[in-house]
mmCIF file of C-alpha atoms and ligand atoms in Angstrom:
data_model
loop_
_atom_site.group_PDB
_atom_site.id
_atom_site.type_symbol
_atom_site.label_atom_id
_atom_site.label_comp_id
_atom_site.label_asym_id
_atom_site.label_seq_id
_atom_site.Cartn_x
_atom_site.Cartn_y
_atom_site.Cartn_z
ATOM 1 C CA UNK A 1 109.127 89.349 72.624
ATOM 2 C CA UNK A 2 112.528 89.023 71.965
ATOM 3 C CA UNK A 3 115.205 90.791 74.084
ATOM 4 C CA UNK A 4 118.429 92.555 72.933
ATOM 5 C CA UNK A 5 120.600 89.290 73.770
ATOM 6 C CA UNK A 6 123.651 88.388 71.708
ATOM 7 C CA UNK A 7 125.040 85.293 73.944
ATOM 8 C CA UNK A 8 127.926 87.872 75.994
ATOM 9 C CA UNK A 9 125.159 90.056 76.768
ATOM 10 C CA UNK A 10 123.131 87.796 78.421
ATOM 11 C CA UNK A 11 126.367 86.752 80.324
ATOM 12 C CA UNK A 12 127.378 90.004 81.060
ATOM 13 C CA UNK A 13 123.407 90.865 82.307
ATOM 14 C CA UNK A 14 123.594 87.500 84.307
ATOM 15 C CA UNK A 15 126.399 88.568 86.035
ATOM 16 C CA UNK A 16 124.926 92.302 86.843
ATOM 17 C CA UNK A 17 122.151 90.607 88.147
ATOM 18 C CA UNK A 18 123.754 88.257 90.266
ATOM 19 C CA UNK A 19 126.008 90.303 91.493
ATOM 20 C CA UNK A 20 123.117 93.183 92.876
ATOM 21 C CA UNK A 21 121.327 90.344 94.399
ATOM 22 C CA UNK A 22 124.540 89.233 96.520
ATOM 23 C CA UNK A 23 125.091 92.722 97.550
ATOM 24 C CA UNK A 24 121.688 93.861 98.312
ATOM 25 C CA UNK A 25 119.455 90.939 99.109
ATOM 26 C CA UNK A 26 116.902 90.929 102.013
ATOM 27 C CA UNK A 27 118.057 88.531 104.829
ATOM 28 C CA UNK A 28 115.717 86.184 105.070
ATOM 29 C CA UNK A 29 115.577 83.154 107.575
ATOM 30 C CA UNK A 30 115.244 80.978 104.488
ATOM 31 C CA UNK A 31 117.681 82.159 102.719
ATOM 32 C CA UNK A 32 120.403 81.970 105.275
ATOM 33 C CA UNK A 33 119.572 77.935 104.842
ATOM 34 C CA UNK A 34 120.070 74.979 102.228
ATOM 35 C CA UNK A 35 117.813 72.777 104.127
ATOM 36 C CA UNK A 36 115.369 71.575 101.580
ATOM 37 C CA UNK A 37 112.161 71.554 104.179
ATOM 38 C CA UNK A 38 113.186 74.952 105.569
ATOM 39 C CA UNK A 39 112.955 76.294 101.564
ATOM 40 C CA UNK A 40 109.674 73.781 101.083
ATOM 41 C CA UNK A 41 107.722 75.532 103.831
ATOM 42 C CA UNK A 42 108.738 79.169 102.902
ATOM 43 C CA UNK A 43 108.118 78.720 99.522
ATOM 44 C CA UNK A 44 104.595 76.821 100.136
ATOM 45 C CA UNK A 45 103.834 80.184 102.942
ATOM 46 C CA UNK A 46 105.095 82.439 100.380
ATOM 47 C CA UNK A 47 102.070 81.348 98.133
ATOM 48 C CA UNK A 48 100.311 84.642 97.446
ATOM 49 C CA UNK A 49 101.147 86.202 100.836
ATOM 50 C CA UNK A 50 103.658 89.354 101.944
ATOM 51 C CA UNK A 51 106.622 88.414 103.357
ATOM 52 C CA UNK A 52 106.159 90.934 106.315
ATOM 53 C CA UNK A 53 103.112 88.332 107.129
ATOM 54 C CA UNK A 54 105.180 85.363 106.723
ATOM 55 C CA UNK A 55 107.810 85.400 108.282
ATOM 56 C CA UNK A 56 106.456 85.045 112.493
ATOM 57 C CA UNK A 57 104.241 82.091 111.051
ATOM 58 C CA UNK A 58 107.427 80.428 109.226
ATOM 59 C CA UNK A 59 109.485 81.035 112.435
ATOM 60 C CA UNK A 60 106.891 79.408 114.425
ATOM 61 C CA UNK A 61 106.255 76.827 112.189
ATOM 62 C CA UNK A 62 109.560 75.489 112.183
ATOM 63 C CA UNK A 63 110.355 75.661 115.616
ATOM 64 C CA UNK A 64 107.256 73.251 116.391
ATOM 65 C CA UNK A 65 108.166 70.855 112.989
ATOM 66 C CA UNK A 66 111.992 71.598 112.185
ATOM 67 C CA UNK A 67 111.773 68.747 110.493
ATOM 68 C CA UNK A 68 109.712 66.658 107.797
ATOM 69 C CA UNK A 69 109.374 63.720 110.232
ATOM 70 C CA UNK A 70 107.952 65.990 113.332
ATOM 71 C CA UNK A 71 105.451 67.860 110.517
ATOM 72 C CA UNK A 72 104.383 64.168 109.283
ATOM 73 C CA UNK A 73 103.741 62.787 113.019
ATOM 74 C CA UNK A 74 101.941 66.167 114.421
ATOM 75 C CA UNK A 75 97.838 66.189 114.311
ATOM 76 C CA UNK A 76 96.376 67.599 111.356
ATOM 77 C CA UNK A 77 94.646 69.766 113.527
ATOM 78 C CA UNK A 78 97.498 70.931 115.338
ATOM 79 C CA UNK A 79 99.561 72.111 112.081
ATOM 80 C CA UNK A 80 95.752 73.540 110.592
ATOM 81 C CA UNK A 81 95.927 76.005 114.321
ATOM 82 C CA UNK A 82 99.040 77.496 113.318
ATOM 83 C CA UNK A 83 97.425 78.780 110.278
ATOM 84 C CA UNK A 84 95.349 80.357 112.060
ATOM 85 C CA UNK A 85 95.844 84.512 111.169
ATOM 86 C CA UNK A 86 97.291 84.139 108.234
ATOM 87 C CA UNK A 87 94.776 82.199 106.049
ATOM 88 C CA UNK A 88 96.698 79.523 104.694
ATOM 89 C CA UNK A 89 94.854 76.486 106.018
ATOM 90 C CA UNK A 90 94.631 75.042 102.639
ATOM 91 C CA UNK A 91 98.133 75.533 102.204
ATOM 92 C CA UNK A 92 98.650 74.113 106.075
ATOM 93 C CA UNK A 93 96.751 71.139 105.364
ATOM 94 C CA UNK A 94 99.322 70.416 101.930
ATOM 95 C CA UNK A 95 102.354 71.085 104.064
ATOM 96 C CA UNK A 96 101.318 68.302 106.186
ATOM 97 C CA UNK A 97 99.888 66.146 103.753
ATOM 98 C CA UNK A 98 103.125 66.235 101.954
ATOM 99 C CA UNK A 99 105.304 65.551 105.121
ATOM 100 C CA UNK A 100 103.132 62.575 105.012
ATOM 101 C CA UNK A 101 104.042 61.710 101.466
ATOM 102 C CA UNK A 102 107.735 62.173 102.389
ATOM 103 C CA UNK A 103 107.930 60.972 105.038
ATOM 104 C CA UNK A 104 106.906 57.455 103.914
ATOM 105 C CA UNK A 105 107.667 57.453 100.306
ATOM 106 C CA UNK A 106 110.669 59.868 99.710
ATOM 107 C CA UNK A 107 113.078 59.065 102.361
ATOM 108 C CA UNK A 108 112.013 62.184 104.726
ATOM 109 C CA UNK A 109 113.630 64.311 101.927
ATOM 110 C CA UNK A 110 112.083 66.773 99.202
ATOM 111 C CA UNK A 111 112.294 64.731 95.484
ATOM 112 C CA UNK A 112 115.126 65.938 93.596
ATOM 113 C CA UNK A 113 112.598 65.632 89.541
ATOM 114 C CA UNK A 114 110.032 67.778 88.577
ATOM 115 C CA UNK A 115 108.415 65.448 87.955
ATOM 116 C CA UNK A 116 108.053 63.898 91.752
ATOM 117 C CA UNK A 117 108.230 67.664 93.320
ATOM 118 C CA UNK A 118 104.580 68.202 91.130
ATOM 119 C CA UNK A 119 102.821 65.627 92.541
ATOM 120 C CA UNK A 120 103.321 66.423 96.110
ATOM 121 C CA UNK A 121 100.168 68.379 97.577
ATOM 122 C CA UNK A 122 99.932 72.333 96.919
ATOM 123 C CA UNK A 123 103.006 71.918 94.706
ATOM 124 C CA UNK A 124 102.606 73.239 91.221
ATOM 125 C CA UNK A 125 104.904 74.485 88.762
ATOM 126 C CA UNK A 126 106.258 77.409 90.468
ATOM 127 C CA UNK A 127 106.713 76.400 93.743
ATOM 128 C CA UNK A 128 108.746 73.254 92.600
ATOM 129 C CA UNK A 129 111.198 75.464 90.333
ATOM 130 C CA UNK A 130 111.750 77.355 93.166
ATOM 131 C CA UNK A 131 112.705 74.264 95.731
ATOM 132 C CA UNK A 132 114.262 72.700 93.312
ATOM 133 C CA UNK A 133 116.573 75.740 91.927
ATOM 134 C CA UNK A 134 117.420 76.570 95.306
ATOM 135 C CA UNK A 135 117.553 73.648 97.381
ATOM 136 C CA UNK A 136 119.615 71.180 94.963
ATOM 137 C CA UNK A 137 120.613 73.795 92.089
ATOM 138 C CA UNK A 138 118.280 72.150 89.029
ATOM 139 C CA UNK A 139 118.275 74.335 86.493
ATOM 140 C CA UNK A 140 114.159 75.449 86.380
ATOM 141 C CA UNK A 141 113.535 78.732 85.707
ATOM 142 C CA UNK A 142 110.964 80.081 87.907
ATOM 143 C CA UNK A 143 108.065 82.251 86.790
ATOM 144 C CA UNK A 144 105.448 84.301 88.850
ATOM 145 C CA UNK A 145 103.842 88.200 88.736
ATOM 146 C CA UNK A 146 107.344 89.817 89.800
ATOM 147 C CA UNK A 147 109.664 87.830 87.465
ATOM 148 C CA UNK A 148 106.867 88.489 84.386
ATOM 149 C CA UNK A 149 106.456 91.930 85.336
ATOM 150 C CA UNK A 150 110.546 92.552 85.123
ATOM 151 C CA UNK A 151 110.814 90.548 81.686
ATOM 152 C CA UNK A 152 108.039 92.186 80.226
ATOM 153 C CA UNK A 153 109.429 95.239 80.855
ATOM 154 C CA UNK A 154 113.027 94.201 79.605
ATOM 155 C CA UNK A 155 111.589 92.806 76.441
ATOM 156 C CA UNK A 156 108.867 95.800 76.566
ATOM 157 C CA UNK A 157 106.182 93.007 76.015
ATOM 158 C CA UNK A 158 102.579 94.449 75.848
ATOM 159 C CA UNK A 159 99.286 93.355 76.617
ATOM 160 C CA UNK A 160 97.728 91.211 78.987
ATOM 161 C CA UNK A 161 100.556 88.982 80.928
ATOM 162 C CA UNK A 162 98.577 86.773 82.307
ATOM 163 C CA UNK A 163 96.973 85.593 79.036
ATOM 164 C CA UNK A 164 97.998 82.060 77.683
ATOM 165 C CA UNK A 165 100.057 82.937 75.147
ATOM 166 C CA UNK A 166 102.103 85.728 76.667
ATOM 167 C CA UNK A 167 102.704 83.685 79.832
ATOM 168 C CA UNK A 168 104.151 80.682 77.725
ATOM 169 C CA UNK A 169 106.643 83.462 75.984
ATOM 170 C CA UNK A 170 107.396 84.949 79.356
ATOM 171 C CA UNK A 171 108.171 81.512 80.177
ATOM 172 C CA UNK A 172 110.480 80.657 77.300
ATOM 173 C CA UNK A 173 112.165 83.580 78.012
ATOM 174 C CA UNK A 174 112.624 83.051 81.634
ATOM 175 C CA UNK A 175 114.287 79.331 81.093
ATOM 176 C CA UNK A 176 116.727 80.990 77.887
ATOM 177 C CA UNK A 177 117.949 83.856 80.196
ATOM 178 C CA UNK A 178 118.346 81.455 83.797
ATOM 179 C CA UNK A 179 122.216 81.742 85.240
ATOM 180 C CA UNK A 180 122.092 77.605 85.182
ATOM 181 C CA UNK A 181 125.679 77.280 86.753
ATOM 182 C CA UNK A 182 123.806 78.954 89.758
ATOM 183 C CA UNK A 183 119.789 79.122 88.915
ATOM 184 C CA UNK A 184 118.149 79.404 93.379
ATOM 185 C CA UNK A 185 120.331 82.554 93.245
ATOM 186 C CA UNK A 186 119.040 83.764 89.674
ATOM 187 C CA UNK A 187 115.609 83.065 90.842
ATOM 188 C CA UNK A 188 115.918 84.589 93.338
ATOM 189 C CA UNK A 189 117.419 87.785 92.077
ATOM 190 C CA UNK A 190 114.702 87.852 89.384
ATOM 191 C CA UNK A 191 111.948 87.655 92.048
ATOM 192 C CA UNK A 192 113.811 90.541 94.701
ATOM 193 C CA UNK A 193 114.589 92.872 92.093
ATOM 194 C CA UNK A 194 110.714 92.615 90.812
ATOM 195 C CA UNK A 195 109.356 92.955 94.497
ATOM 196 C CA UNK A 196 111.848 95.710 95.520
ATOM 197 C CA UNK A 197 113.156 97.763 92.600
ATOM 198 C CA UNK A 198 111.072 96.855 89.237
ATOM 199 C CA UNK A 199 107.765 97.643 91.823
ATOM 200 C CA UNK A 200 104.232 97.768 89.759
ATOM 201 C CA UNK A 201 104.399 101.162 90.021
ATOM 202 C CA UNK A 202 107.107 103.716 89.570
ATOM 203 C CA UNK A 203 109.671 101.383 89.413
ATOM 204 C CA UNK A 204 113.358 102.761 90.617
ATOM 205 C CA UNK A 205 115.173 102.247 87.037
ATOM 206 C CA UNK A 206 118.209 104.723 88.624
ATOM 207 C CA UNK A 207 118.704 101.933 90.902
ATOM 208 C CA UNK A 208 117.940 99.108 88.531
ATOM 209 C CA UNK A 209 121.801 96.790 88.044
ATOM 210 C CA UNK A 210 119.867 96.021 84.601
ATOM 211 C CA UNK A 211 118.446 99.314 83.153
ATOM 212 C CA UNK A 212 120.920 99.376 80.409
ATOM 213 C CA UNK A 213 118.988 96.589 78.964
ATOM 214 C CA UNK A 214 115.605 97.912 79.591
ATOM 215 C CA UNK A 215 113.296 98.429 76.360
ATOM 216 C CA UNK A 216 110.475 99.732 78.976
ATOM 217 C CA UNK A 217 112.854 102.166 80.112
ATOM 218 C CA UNK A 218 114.214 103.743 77.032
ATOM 219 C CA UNK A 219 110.903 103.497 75.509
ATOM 220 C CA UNK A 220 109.650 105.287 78.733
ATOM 221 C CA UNK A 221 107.041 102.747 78.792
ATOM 222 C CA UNK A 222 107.950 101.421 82.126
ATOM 223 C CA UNK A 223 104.328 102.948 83.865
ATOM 224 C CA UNK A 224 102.131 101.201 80.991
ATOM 225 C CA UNK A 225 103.934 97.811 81.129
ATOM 226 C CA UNK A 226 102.700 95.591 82.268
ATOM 227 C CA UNK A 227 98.902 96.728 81.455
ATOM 228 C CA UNK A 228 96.419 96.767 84.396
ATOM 229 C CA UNK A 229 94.675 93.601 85.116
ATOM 230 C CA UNK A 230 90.931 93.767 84.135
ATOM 231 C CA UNK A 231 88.968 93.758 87.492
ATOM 232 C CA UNK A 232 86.172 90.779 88.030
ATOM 233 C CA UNK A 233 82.951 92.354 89.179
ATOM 234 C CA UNK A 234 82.923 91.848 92.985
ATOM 235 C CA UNK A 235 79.940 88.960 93.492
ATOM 236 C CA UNK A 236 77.608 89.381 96.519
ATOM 237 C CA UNK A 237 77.163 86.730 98.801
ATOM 238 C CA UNK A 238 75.084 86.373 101.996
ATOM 239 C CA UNK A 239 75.991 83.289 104.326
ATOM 240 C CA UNK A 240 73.308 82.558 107.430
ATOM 241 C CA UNK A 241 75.028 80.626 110.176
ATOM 242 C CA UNK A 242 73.547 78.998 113.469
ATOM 243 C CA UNK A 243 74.934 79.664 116.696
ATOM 244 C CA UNK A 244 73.443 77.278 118.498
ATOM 245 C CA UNK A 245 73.268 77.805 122.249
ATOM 246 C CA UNK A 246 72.460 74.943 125.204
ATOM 247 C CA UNK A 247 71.140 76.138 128.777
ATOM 248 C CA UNK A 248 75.365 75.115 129.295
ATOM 249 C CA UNK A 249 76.084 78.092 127.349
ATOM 250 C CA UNK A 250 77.580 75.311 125.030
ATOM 251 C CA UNK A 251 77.246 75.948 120.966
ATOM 252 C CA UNK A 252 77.795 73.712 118.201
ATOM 253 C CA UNK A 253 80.533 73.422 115.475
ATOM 254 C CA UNK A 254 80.165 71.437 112.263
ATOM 255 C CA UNK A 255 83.096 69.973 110.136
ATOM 256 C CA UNK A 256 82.997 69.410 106.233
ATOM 257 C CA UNK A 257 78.762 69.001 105.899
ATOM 258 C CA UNK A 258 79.143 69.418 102.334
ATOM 259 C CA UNK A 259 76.506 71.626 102.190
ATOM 260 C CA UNK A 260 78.055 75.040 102.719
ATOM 261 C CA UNK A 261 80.467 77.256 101.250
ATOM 262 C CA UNK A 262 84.164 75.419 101.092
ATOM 263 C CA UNK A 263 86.140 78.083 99.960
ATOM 264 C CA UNK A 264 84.822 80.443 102.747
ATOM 265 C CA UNK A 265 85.187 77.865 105.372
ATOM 266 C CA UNK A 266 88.220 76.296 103.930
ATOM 267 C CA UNK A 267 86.221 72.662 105.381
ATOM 268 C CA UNK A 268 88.001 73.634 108.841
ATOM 269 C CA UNK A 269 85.193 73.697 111.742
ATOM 270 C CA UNK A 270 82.462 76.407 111.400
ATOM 271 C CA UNK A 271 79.265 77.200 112.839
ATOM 272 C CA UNK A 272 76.400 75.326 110.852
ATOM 273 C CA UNK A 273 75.887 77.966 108.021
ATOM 274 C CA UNK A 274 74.010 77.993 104.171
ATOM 275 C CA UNK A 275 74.487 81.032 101.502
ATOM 276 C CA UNK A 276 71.019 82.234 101.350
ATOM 277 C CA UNK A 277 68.917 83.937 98.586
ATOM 278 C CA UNK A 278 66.071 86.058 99.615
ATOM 279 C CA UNK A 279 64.448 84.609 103.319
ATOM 280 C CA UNK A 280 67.567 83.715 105.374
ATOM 281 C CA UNK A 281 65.659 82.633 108.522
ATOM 282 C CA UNK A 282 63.594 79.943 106.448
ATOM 283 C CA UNK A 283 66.778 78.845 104.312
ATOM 284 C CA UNK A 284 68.397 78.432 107.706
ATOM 285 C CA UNK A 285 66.181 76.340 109.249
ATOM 286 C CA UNK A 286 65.404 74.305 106.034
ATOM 287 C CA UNK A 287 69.493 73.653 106.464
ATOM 288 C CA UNK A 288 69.211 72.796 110.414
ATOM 289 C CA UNK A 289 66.465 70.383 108.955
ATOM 290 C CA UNK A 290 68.402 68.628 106.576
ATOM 291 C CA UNK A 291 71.841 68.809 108.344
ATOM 292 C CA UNK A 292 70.789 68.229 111.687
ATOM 293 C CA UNK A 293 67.466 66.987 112.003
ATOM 294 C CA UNK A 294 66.208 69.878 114.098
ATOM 295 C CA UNK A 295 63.068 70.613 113.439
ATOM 296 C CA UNK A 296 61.595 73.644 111.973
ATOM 297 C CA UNK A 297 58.613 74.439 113.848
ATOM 298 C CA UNK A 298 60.339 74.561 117.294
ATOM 299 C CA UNK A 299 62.984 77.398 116.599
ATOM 300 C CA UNK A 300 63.471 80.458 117.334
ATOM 301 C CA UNK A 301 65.970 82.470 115.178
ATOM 302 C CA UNK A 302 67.203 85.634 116.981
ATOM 303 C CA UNK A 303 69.384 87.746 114.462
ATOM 304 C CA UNK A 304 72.348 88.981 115.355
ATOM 305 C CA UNK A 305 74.370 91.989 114.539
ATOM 306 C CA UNK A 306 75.933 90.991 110.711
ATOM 307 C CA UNK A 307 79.874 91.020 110.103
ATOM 308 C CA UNK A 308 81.415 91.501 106.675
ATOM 309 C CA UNK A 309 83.909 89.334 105.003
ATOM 310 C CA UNK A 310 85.604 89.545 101.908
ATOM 311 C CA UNK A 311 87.274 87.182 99.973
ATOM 312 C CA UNK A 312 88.998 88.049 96.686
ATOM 313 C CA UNK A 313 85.952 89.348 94.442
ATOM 314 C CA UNK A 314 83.690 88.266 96.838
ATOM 315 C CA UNK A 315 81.442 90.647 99.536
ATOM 316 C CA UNK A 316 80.259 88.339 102.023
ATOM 317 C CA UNK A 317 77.724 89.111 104.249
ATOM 318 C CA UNK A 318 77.762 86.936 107.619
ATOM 319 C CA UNK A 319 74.165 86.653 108.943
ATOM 320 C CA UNK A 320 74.819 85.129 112.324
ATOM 321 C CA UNK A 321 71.523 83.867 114.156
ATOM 322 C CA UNK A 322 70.766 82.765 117.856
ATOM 323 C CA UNK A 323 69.020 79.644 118.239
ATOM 324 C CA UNK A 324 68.715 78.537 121.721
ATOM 325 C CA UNK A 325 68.048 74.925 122.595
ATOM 326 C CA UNK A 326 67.490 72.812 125.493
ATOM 327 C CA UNK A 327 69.402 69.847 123.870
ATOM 328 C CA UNK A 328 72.150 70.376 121.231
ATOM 329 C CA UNK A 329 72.072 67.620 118.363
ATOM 330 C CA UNK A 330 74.955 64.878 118.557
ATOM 331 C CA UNK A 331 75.770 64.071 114.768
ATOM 332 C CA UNK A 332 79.121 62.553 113.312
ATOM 333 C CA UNK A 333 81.561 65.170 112.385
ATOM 334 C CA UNK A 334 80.104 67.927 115.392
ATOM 335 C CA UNK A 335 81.302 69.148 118.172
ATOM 336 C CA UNK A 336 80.077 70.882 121.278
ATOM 337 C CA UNK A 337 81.884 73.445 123.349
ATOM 338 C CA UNK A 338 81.639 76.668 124.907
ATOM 339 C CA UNK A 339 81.306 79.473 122.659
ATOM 340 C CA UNK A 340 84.290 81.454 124.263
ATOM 341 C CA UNK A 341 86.475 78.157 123.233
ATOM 342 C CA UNK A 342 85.922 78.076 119.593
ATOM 343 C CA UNK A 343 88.591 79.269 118.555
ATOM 344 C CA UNK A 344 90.549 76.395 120.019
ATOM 345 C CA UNK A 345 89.511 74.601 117.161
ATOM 346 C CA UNK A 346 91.161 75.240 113.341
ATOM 347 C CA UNK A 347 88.552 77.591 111.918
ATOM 348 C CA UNK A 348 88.733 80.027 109.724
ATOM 349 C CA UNK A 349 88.274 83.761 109.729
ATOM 350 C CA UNK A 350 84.678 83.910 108.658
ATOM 351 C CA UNK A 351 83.889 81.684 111.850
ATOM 352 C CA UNK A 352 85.750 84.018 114.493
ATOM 353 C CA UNK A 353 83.690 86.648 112.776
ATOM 354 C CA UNK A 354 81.078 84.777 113.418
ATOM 355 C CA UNK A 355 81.896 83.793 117.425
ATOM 356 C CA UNK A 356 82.814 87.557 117.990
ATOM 357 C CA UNK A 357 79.472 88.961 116.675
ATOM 358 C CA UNK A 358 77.685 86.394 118.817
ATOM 359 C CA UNK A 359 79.954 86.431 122.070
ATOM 360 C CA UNK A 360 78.979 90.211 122.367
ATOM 361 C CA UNK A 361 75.275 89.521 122.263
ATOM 362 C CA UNK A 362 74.804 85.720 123.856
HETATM 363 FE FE1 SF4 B 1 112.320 97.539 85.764
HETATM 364 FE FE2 SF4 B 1 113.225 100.021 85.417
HETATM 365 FE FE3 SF4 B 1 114.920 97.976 85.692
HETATM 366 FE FE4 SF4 B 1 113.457 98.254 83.475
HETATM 367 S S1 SF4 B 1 115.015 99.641 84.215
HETATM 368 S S2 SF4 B 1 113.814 96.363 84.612
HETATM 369 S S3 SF4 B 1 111.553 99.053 84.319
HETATM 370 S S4 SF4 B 1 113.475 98.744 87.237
#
């Protein structure tokens, strides 16, 4: 790909850019601030969610940790509750992790290299571009699905984006064409005018401060680039949990067995539960076996009503089951408590799928 670019071009397209973005941009809490935590946590919450669903969590977030020393002293649990809703407890537990990390070995401040930025926790190469561009000004181009789909369609660069090869050209091209006396705004301005103007599809070229550069758009290829993303077959799954009642009306919550599903459960607390094949009931109790010495022959499995659950290609089926018990099990990493209170616990949303299928029957 190479794009039309003699060096006063790309100066005179650098400044068109710029200046749209510092007329039009979206006021964002994040942006109003320098504060290299305040940009850390957006950009971590930012991961692969809207900002629409963002933005309450952020606002929370940083009223209960405004800073990296009150995020690195708070229980993990505590900061994992937040997450709660919006599905980032993977992203939750890095945050704090990383507080952690900077809190004792950086000072309380974000790292200023790449090189320190990438091995903090749920900190790859995008994410530390972006902090690092926009807190301290370090001139790292940043490159995600918005900024490749607007460069493909400048350089009208075919094909599969994602694919190796393209993505390492994408990426050239994204560090030759960075604004470096000023690369958080050019990032930035890359990344809005993907998400608002240079949209997947029908993109609004009439209001594009770059068309006149645009191979896409004088090729009229704009609705073709970049090419559609070949789907994964959506995989099946079927999960059996146990909600295990006591004559207290008490049930049982596992953390981390190691035997179940991690992605689903994002190891947060979770009813016991194993992905069954063809006889959930027996697979169930062969897990309540093994897991927590219950034995077999002595329970009863009432089904209850099933919940779906999907998680990128995957169609989950939740199989919850009853299984009352005069005693519950006390094992290391378990905890009992009323089933109404689960929730008070950092679980994920498989798991209040689960409690609100069996709170309606139990
Ligand atoms: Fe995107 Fe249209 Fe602008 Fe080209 S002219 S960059 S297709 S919005």
């Amino acid at each position: 790909m190479k794009l039309p670019f003699t060096p006063r071009a790309r100066a005179r397209f650098q400044l068109c850019l710029l200046a749209w973005y510092r007329a039009h941009r979206r006021a964002l809490p994040w942006r109003s601030s320098r504060d290299p935590y305040a940009i850390w946590v957006a950009e971590i919450m930012l991961q692969q969610t809207r900002i629409a669903a963002v933005l309450p969590y952020y606002l929370r977030f940083l009223k209960l940790f405004p800073t990296v020393a009150s995020l690195a002293r708070a229980r993990e649990g505590h900061v994992l509750r937040l997450g709660s809703g919006l599905g980032y407890y993977t992203r939750a537990r890095n945050l704090h992790r990383a507080a952690r990390e900077l809190f004792t070995r950086h000072d309380e401040q974000f790292p200023r290299t790449l090189e320190a930025a990438l091995a903090l926790p749920g900190v790859g190469r995008y994410t530390a571009a972006a902090i690092l561009s926009i807190a301290y000004g370090v001139p790292l181009a940043v490159l995600d699905g918005n900024v490749a789909r607007v460069l493909a369609r400048l350089g009208a660069l075919r094909g599969d984006l994602r694919a190796p090869r393209r993505w390492r050209l994408l990426a050239e091209t994204a560090q030759q064409l960075l604004a470096r006396e000023a690369p958080g705004d050019w990032n930035q301005a890359l990344m809005e005018l993907g998400e608002t103007v240079c949209t997947p599809q029908n993109p609004s070229c009439g209001a594009c401060p770059v068309s006149r550069w645009c191979r896409a758009r004088t090729g009229k290829l704009t609705n073709s680039i970049p090419a559609p993303r070949r789907k994964r077959a959506a995989v099946r799954v079927r999960i059996a949990a146990a909600i295990l009642r006591d004559p207290r009306g008490r049930t049982l919550l596992v953390r981390d067995p190691g035997a179940h599903d991690r992605v689903l459960f994002s190891r947060l607390w979770q009813f016991p539960a194993v992905e069954v094949a063809r006889h959930p009931k027996k697979e169930l109790a062969a897990h309540l076996r093994a897991t927590l010495g219950l034995r077999s022959a002595s329970l009863q499995l009432e089904a209850l009503p099933i919940a779906r659950h999907g998680v990128t290609f995957r169609n989950i089926t939740l199989m919850p089951y009853l299984v009352r018990l005069p005693r519950l099990p006390r094992r290391a990493r378990t905890r009992l408590l009323p089933l109404s209170g689960v929730t008070r616990l950092p679980v994920s949303s498989a798991t209040r799928k689960l409690a609100a299928a069996a709170s309606k029957e139990c």
